[in-house]
Amino acid sequence: MDGTSRDPRLQLVPRQPTREIAASARRAVRHRTRRQPRVPDGIAPRPRLAAQARERLAGAVRVARMAEDVHAPSRKSAEDAAAVLGTDPAEAGRDWDFALLAGLIELHADQARAGWRLRAWERDDSAVLRGWVALFDAWSLAVPAPDSLDTAAVAEVVEAAPQVLALLHLSGGPMRVPALLDLLRQRVAELGGGAA
């Protein structure tokens, strides 16, 4: 062998005790988890909000499950869905739109497929609430902001507003303006990564 070759033998690394590894893993997970934002007073618990959203979107879920079986949505399939579900075509069309906006249905090359939210609908409250908020995202895209307002502030509020509107719609009663403004400030702060 020449003088530049390396020693091919592996060097063993001393083994760490199992307890130290487990403690290190727990510390890493503890530092990674984010704290949930404080829920303002007067807002229903998450499971109750999800149950209300499930109830309000029941028609959209029925249409989505039917569309999942049909795979090729058309005016005829909307009429068929209305007949099978015992609703009028306009209501079936509205439920179809809600299902699309909530992510219950996804269209791929004129084929309707179950969206991931439909598959998680019965077991995942977060998926339900995200679908509910997605309905209100359409509002923020359709309504332009007045020219006289600061565009950055408007963008932050428009991005945060769907969650506030969705919560207000599910609250089932009046909410105090300070609680709504507090929720809006929290959401803007979350989206901006800082304090509002």
Phi, psi and omega in degrees: 000148178274174185285350182262354182288151182263160177286118185284352182289141178281147174259134180278138177268134180300140183280134177276145176297146183301322180298319179296320179295315180297318179295320179296319178296318179298318179298318181297317179293319181298322181284335182281328186289139177265145175285142176290141178295151180294134178274126179298153178301145176088000180260133183297154177297154183308314180299323179291319177298318180295320178297320178294320178295319177300318180296315183288335181256017182301319178297319179296322179293317179299315179295320180296318179294321178293317180297327178298324179283326184282320178072340182231089183292142176204175177300320180296317181292329176293320177293320177297318179299318179298318180294315181293320183277351180074032178239172175274159182302326180295318179293319177297321177296318178296316178297324177299313179299316179298319180297319177295312183294327181276357179080017177282332178234143172235138178259130178227109179051054179063019175247132177270131177231153177295130174283164182298331180292326178295320179292332182260001192305314186281338188247348189236102180299323180297319179297320180296312182292325176294322176296320179296316179295326180300328176300322183279343174299326180300323178299315184294336177276334186271338185254111181287152179277148175297146182295336185284351183265154177297122186296325179293316179295319179298317180299318179295316180292319179297322179291326181274335187300321181304320179296318180294315179297318179298317179294318179298318181294326181274348187295337176075011179183180181292148175236149179288140181302317179301324179293319178294318178295322177298316178297317179297317178299316179299316182294318177298318179296319178299315182291325181273350179078012180217192180270142179270000000 
